[in-house]
Tab-separated table of C-alpha atoms in Angstrom:
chain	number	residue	atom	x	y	z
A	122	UNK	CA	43.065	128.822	104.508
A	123	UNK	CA	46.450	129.080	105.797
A	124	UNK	CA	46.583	125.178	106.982
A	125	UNK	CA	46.006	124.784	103.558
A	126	UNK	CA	48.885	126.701	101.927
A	127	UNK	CA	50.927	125.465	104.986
A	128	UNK	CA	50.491	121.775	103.795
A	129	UNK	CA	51.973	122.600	100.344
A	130	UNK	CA	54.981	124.263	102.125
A	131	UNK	CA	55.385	121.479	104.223
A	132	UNK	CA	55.439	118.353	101.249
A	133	UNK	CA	57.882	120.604	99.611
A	134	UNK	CA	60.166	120.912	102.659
A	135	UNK	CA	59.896	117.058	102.493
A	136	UNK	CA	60.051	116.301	98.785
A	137	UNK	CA	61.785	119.429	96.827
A	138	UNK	CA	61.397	120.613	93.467
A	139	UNK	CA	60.041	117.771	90.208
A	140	UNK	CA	58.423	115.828	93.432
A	141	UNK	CA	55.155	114.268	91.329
A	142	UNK	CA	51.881	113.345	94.416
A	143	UNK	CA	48.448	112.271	94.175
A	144	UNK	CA	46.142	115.213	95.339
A	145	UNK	CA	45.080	113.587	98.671
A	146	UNK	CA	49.093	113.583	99.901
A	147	UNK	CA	48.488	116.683	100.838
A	148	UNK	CA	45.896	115.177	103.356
A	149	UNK	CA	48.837	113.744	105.345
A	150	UNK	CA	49.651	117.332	106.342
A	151	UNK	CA	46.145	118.322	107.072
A	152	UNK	CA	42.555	117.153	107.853
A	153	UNK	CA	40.034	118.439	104.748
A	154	UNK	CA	37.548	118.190	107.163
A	155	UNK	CA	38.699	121.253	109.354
A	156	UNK	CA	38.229	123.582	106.360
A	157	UNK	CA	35.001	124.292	105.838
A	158	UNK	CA	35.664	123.332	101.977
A	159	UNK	CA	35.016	120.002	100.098
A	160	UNK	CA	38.805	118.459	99.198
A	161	UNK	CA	38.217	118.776	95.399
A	162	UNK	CA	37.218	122.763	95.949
A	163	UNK	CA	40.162	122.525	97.993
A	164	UNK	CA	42.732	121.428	95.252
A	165	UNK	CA	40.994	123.932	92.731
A	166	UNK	CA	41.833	126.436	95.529
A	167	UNK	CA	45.525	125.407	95.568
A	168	UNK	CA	45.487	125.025	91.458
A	169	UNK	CA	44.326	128.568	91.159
A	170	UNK	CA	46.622	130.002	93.714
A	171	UNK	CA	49.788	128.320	91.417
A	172	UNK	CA	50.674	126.298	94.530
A	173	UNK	CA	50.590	123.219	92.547
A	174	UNK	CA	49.876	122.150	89.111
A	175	UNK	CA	49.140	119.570	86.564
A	176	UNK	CA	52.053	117.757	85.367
A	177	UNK	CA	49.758	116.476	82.260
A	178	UNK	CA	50.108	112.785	84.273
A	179	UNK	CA	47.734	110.634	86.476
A	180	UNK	CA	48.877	108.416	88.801
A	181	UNK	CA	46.978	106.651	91.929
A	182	UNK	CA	45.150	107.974	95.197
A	183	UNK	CA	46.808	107.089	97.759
A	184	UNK	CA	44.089	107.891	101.071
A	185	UNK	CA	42.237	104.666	102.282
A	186	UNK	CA	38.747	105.525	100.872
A	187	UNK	CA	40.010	105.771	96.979
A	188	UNK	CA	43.637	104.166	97.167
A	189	UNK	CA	44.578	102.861	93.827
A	190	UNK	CA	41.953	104.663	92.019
A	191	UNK	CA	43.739	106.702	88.566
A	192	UNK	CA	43.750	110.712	90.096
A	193	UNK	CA	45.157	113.871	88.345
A	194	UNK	CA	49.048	114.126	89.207
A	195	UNK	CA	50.456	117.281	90.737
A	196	UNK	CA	53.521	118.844	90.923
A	197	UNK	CA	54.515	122.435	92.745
A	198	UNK	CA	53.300	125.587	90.826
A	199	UNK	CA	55.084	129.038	90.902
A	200	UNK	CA	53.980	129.756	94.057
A	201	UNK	CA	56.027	127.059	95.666
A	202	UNK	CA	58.686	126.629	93.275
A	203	UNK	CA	58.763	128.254	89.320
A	204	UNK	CA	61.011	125.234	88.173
A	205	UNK	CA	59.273	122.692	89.903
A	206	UNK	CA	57.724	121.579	86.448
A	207	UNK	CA	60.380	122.209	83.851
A	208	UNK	CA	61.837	119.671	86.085
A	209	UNK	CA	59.197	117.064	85.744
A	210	UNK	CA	59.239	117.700	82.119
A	211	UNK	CA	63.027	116.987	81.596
A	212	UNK	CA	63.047	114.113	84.062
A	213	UNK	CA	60.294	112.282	81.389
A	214	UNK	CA	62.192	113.735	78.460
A	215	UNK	CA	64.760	111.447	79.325
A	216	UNK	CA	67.397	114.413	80.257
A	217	UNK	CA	69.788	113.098	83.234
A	218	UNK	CA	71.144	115.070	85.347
A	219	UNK	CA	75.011	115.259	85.977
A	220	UNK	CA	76.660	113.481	88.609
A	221	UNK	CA	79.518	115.718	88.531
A	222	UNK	CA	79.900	119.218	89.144
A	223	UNK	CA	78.496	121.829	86.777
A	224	UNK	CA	82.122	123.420	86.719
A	225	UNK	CA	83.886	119.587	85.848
A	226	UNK	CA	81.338	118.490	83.212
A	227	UNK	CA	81.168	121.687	81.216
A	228	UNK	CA	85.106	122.342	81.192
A	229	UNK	CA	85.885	118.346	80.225
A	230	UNK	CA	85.682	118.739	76.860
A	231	UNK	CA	87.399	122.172	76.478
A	232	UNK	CA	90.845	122.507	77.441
A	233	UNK	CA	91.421	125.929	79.536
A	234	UNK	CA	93.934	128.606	78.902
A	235	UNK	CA	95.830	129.637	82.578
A	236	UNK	CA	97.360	132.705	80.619
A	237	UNK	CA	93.923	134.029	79.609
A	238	UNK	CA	92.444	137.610	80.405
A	239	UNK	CA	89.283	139.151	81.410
A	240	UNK	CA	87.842	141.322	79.959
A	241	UNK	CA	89.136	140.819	76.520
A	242	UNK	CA	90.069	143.989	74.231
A	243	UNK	CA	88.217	142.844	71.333
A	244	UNK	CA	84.031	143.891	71.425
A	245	UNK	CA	81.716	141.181	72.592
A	246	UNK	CA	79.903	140.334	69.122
A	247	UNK	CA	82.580	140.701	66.180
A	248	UNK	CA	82.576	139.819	62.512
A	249	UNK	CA	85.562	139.456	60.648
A	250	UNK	CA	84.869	139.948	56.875
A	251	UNK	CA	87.391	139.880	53.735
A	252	UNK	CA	88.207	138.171	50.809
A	253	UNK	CA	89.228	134.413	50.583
A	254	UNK	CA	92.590	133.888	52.572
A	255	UNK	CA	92.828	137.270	53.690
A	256	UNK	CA	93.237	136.077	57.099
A	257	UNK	CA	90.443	136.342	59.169
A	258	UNK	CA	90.490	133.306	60.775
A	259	UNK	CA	94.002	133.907	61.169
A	260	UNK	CA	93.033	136.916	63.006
A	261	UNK	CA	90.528	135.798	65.206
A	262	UNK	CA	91.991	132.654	66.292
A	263	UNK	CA	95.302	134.475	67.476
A	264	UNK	CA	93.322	136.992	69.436
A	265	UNK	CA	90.904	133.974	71.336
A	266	UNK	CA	94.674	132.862	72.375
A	267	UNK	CA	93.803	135.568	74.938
A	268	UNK	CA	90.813	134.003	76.535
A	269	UNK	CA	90.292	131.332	79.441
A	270	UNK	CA	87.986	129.242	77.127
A	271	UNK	CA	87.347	128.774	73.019
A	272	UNK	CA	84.424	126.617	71.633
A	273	UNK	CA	84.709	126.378	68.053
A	274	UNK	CA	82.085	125.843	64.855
A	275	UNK	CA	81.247	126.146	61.407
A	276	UNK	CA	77.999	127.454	59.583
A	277	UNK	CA	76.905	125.238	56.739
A	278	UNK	CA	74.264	125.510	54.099
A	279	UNK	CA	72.000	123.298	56.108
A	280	UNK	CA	73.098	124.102	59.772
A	281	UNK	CA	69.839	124.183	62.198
A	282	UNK	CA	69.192	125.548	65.241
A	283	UNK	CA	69.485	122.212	67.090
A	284	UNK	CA	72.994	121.904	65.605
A	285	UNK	CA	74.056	125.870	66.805
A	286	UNK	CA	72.054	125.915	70.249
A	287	UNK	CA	71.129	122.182	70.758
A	288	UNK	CA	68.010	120.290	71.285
A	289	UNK	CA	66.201	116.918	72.588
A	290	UNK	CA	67.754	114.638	69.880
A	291	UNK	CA	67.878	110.249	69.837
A	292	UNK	CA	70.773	108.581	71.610
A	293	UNK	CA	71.199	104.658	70.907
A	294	UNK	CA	71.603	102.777	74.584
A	295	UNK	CA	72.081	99.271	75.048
A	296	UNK	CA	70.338	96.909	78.009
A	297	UNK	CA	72.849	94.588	79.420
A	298	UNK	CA	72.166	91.673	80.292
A	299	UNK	CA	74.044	88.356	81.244
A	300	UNK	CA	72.342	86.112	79.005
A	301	UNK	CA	74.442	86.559	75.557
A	302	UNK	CA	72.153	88.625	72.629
A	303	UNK	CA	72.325	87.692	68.923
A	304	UNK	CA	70.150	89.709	66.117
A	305	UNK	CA	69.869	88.749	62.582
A	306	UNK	CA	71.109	91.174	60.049
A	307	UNK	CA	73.719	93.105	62.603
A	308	UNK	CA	77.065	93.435	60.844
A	309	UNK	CA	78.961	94.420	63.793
A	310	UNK	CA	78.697	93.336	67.582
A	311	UNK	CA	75.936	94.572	69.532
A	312	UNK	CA	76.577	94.702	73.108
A	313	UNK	CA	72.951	94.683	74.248
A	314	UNK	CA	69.646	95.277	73.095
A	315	UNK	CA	69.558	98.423	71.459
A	316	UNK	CA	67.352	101.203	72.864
A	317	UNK	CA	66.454	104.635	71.978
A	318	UNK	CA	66.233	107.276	74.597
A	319	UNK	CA	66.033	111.551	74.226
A	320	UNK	CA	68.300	113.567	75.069
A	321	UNK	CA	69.286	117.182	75.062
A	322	UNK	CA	72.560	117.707	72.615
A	323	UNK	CA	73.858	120.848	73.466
A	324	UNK	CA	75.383	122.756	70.586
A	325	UNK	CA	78.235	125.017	70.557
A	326	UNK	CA	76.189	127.697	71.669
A	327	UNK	CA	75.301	125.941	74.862
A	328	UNK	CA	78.644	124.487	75.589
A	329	UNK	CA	79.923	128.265	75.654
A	330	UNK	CA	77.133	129.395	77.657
A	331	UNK	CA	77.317	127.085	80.286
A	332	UNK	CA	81.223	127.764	80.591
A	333	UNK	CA	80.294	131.560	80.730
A	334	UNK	CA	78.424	130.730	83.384
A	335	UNK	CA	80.257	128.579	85.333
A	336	UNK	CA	82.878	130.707	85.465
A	337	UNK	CA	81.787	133.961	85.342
A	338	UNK	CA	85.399	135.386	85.903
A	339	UNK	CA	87.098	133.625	82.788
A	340	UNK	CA	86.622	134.995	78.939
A	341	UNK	CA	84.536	132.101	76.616
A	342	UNK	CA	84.976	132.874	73.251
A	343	UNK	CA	82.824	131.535	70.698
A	344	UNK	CA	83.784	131.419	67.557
A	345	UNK	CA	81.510	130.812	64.086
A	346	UNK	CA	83.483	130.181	60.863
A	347	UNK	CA	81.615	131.020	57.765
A	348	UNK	CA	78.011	132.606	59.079
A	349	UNK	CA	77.283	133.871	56.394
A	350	UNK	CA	77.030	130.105	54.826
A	351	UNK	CA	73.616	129.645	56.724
A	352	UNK	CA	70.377	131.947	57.241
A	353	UNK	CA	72.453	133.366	60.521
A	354	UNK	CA	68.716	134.341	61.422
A	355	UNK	CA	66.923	131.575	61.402
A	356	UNK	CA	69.456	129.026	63.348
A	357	UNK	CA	70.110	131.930	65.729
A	358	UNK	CA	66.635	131.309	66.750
A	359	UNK	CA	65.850	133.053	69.962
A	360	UNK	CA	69.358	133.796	70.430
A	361	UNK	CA	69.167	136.616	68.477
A	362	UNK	CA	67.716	138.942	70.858
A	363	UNK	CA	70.365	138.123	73.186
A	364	UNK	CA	72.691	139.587	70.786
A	365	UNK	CA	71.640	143.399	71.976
A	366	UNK	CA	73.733	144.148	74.776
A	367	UNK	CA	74.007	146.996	77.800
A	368	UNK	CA	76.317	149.277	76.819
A	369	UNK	CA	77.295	151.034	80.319
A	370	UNK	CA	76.783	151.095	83.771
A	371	UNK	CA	77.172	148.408	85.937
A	372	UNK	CA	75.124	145.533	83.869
A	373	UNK	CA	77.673	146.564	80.948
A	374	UNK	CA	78.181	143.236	78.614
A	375	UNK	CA	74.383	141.871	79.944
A	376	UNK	CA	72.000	140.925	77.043
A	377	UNK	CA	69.146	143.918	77.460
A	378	UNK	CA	66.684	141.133	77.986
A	379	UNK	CA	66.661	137.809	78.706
A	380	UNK	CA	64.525	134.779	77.037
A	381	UNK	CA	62.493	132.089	78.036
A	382	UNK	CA	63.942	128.996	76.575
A	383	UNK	CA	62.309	125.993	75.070
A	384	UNK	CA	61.149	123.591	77.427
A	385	UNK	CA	63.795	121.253	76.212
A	386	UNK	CA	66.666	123.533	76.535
A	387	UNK	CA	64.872	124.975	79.893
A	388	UNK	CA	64.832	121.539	81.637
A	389	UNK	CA	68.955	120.889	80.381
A	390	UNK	CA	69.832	124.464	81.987
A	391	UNK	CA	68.026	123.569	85.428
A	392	UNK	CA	68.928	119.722	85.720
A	393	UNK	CA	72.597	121.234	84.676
A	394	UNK	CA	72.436	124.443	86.984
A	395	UNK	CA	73.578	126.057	84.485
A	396	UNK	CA	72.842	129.446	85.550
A	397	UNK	CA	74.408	132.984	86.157
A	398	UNK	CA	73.969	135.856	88.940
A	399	UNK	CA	72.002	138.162	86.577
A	400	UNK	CA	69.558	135.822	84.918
A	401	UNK	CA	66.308	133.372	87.050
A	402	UNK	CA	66.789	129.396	86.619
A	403	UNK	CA	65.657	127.989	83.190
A	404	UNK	CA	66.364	131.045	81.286
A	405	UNK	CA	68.990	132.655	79.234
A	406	UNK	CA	70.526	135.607	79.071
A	407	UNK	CA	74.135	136.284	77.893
A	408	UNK	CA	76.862	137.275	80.491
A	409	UNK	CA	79.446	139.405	80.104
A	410	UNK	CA	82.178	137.390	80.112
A	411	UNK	CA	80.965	135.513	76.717
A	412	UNK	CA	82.263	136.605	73.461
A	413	UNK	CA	80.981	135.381	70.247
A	414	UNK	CA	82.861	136.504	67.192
A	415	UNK	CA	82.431	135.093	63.621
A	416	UNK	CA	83.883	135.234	60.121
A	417	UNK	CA	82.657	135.260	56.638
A	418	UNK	CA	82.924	136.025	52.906
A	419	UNK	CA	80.163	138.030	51.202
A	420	UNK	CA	80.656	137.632	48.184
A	421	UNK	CA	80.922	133.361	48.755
A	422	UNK	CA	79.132	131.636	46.283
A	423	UNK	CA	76.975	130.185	49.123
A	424	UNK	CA	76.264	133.143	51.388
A	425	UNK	CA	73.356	134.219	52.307
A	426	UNK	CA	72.098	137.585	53.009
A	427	UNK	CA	72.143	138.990	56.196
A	428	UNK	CA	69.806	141.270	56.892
A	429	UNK	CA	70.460	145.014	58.533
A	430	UNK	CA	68.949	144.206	61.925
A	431	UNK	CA	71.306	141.090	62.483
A	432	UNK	CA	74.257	142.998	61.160
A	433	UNK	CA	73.572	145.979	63.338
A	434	UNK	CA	74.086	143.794	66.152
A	435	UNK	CA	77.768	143.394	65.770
A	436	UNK	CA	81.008	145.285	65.181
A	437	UNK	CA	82.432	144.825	61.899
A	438	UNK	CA	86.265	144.415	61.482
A	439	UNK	CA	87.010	144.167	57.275
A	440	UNK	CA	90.675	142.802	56.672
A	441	UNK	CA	91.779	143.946	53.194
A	442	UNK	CA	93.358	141.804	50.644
A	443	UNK	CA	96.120	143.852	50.434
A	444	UNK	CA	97.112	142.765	53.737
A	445	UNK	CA	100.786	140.624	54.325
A	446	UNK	CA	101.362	137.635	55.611
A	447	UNK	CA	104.100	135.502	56.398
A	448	UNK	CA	103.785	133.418	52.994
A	449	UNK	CA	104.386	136.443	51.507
A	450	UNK	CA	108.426	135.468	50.543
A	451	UNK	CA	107.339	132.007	49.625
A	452	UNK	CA	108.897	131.307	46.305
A	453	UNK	CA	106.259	130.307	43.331
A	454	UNK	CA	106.796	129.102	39.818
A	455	UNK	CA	105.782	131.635	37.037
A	456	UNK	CA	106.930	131.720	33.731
A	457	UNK	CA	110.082	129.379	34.420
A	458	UNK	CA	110.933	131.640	37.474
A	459	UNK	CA	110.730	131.778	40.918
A	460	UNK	CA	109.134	134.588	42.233
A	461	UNK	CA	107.640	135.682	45.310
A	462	UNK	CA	103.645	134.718	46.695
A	463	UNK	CA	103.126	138.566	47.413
A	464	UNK	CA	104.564	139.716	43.522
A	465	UNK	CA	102.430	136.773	42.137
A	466	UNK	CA	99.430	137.534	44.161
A	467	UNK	CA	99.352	141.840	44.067
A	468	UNK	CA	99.558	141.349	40.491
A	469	UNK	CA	96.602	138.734	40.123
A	470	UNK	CA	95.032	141.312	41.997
A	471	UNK	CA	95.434	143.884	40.144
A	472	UNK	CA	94.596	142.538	37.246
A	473	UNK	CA	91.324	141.723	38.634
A	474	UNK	CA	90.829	145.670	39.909
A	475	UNK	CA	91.185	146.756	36.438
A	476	UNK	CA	89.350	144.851	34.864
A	477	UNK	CA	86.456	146.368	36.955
A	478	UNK	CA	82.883	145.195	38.389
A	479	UNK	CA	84.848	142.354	40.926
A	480	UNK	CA	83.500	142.406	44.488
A	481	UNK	CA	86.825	143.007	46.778
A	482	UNK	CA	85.835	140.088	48.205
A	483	UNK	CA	86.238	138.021	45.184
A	484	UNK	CA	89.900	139.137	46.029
A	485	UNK	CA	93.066	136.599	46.695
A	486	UNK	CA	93.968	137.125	49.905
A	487	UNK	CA	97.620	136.796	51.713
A	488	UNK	CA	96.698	133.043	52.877
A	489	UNK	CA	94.082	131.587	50.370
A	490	UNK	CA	96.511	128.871	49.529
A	491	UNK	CA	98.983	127.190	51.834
A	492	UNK	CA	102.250	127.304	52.195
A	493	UNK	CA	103.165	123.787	51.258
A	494	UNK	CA	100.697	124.161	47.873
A	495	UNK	CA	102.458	127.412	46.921
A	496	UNK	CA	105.707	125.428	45.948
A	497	UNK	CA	103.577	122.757	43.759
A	498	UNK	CA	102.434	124.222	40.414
A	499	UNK	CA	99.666	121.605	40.088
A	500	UNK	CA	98.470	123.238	43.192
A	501	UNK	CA	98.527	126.605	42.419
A	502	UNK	CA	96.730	126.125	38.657
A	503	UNK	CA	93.820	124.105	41.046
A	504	UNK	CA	93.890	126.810	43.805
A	505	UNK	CA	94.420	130.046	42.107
A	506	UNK	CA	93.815	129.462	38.287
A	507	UNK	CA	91.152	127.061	38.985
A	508	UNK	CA	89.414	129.874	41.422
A	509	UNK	CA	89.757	132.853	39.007
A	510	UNK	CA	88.659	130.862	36.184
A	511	UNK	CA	85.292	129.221	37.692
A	512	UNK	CA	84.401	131.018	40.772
A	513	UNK	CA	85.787	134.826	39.581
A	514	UNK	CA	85.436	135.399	36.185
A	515	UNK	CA	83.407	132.806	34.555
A	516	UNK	CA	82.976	134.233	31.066
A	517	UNK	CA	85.366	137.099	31.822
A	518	UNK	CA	88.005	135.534	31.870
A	519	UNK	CA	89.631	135.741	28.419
A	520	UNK	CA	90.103	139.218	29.526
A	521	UNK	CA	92.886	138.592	32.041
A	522	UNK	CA	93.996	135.297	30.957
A	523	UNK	CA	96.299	135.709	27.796
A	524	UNK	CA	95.366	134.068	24.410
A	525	UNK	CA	93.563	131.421	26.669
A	526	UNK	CA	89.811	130.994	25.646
A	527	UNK	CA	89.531	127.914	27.656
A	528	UNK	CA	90.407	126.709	31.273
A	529	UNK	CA	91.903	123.656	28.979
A	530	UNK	CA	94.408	125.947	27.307
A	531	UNK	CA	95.422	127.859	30.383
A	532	UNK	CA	96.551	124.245	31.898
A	533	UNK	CA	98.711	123.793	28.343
A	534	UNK	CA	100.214	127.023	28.697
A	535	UNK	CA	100.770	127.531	32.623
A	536	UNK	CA	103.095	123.850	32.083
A	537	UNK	CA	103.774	123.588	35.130
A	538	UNK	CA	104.601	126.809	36.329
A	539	UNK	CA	106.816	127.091	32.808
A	540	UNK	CA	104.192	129.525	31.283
A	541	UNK	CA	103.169	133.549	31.946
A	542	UNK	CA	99.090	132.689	32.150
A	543	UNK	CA	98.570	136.113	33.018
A	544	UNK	CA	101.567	137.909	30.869
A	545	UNK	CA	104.311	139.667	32.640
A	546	UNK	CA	103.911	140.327	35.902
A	547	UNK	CA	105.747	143.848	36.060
A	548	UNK	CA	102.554	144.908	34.053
């Protein structure tokens, strides 16, 4: 049976990886009739052994005897080549593959940092956590100054998997043609007929991957504001097992394990080569130049809960309200005086300490309103008022606002900045 396994080898010297044949092309590398098999026992021979494989297609026989008659369509199994049919698969998913260089079309969008370093200081898989304004954005956008590469995103209430990792998603095309097109209805100019084709998106997760991987000796940080505004979980998807990483040795940084992605995502990683030294084509594992830190609020009115074994998975960093900033000597209106953010601020602060049962996090932080708001007292009654009132306090709040029963009545007594909505602030 060698001939047999011989012709395979052969029409994949010829054709490579994703080539699609009718069974009987293999009989232009051999003569059935040598083997003392029938050429359908022959192909079940070849199906069992994983040298080829179903692509879920028929196409046409191509030998005199049958040509043109509908056959099963083959591809090359795992034997010959494992990608062979994630290939196929993308290639009718309507995934293209880049013309350019895997280096070139995953750095275009994201500008690089010559200064960077690698390895960064900072652990791998980081969450910054603190009140609102305390500065952890702050934080970890002035340490990712320090990398070769930063991909930036935001979790949101309704943020999915496919917008995190990416996915086969629509994309509107347009034929071309040179006779002129005219639809009824359109409101704008339509420069062809419109057509809708599949493609994989990558998401934010994938852009840093792929830079990770392209250049395994620059630092990609990615970072995620907010996680705790979506299940974390659920648009981590798969990605969450990546998240446990070795610890020492010589593999230190490499996700324990690796995973087998979905077929979409599989087919973008091997039309894209997008690939490192320590992980097989078409799956993912995380290398150890890829970072992924991420902030969040607990105690935001729309987090969610994040469960121990997700958390466990990180290093925590908190970043305490009573840190400084450099607003801190910003002058602010109270009581028909200037005084400074930080006086203002410790003392809303304290107030809310004593008056006990406030998350920390409820907290105002250093930088929860902006410097150019801090010197309007409309602003500050909307930012800092407004926030105590609705979001802190809610019924409590008679207890650290001063003969104010209503948010109404603080606005008639704060005047501007004229009035002491909290009393005396040496208190």
């Amino acid at each position: 049976m060698d001939e047999l396994y011989d012709a395979v080898r052969a029409l994949y010297a010829d054709e490579g990886a994703g080539y699609c044949f009718p069974p009987d092309k293999l009989w232009e590398y051999i003569d059935p009739n040598d083997l003392d098999r029938t050429p359908h026992a022959l192909i079940n021979i070849l199906k069992k052994e994983d040298y080829i494989v179903g692509t879920g297609g028929s196409t046409k026989a191509i030998t005199p005897a049958r040509k043109g008659a509908p056959v099963t369509e083959y591809t090359f199994g795992p034997s010959i080549d494992r990608n062979s049919l994630a290939i196929v698969q993308a290639n009718r998913a309507g995934a293209t593959q880049s013309t350019t260089s895997p280096s070139s079309q995953s750095a275009a969008t994201v500008t690089a940092n010559p200064n960077g370093t690698y390895p960064l200081e900072q652990p791998l898989q980081r969450i910054v956590y603190g009140c609102p304004g305390s500065g952890k954005s702050h934080l970890v956008n002035e340490e990712a100054k320090k990398a070769h590469f930063t991909v930036r995103t935001v979790f949101f209430q309704e943020t999915s998997y496919y917008d995190f990792v990416g996915g086969l998603r629509p994309q509107s095309i347009y034929r071309v043609t040179d006779e002129p097109s005219s639809y009824i209805g359109s409101t704008i100019d339509v420069p062809g007929e419109p057509v809708i084709q599949y493609v994989v998106q990558p998401g934010a997760f994938l852009k840093a991957y792929r830079l990770a991987c392209d250049f395994p000796d620059k630092s990609v940080v990615l970072i995620i504001e907010e996680l705790s505004r979506a299940v974390a979980a659920h648009v981590m998807g798969d990605v969450l097992q990546l998240l446990d990483r070795i610890e020492d040795g010589p593999e230190t940084g490499l996700s324990v394990y690796d995973v087998d992605a979905r077929p979409d995502i599989e087919s973008w990683l091997l039309l894209n080569e997008v690939q490192h030294a320590n992980v097989d084509a078409g799956k993912l594992r995380l290398p150890a130049n890829l970072y992924i830190w991420a902030t969040m609020n607990r105690a935001d009115q729309n987090a969610r809960q994040l469960d121990a074994a997700f958390l466990r998975r990180w290093s925590k960093t908190y970043v305490s309200y009573l840190e400084g900033s450099s607003f801190d000597d910003i002058p602010v209106r109270y009581g028909g005086q200037d005084v400074a953010w930080s006086v203002l601020r410790n003392a809303v602060n304290k107030r809310l300490l004593d008056a006990g049962g406030i998350a920390e996090d409820k907290f105002v932080g250093a930088y929860m309103i902006s410097a150019r708001k801090l010197t309007d007292p409309n602003a500050v009654f909307e930012e800092l008022w407004g926030y105590l009132w609705n979001d802190v306090l809610k019924t409590r709040a008679p207890q650290i606002f001063v003969d104010c029963a209503t948010l109404a009545e603080v606005r008639e007594k704060w005047k501007a900045g004229e009035g002491s909505v909290i009393g005396p602030l040496s208190n």
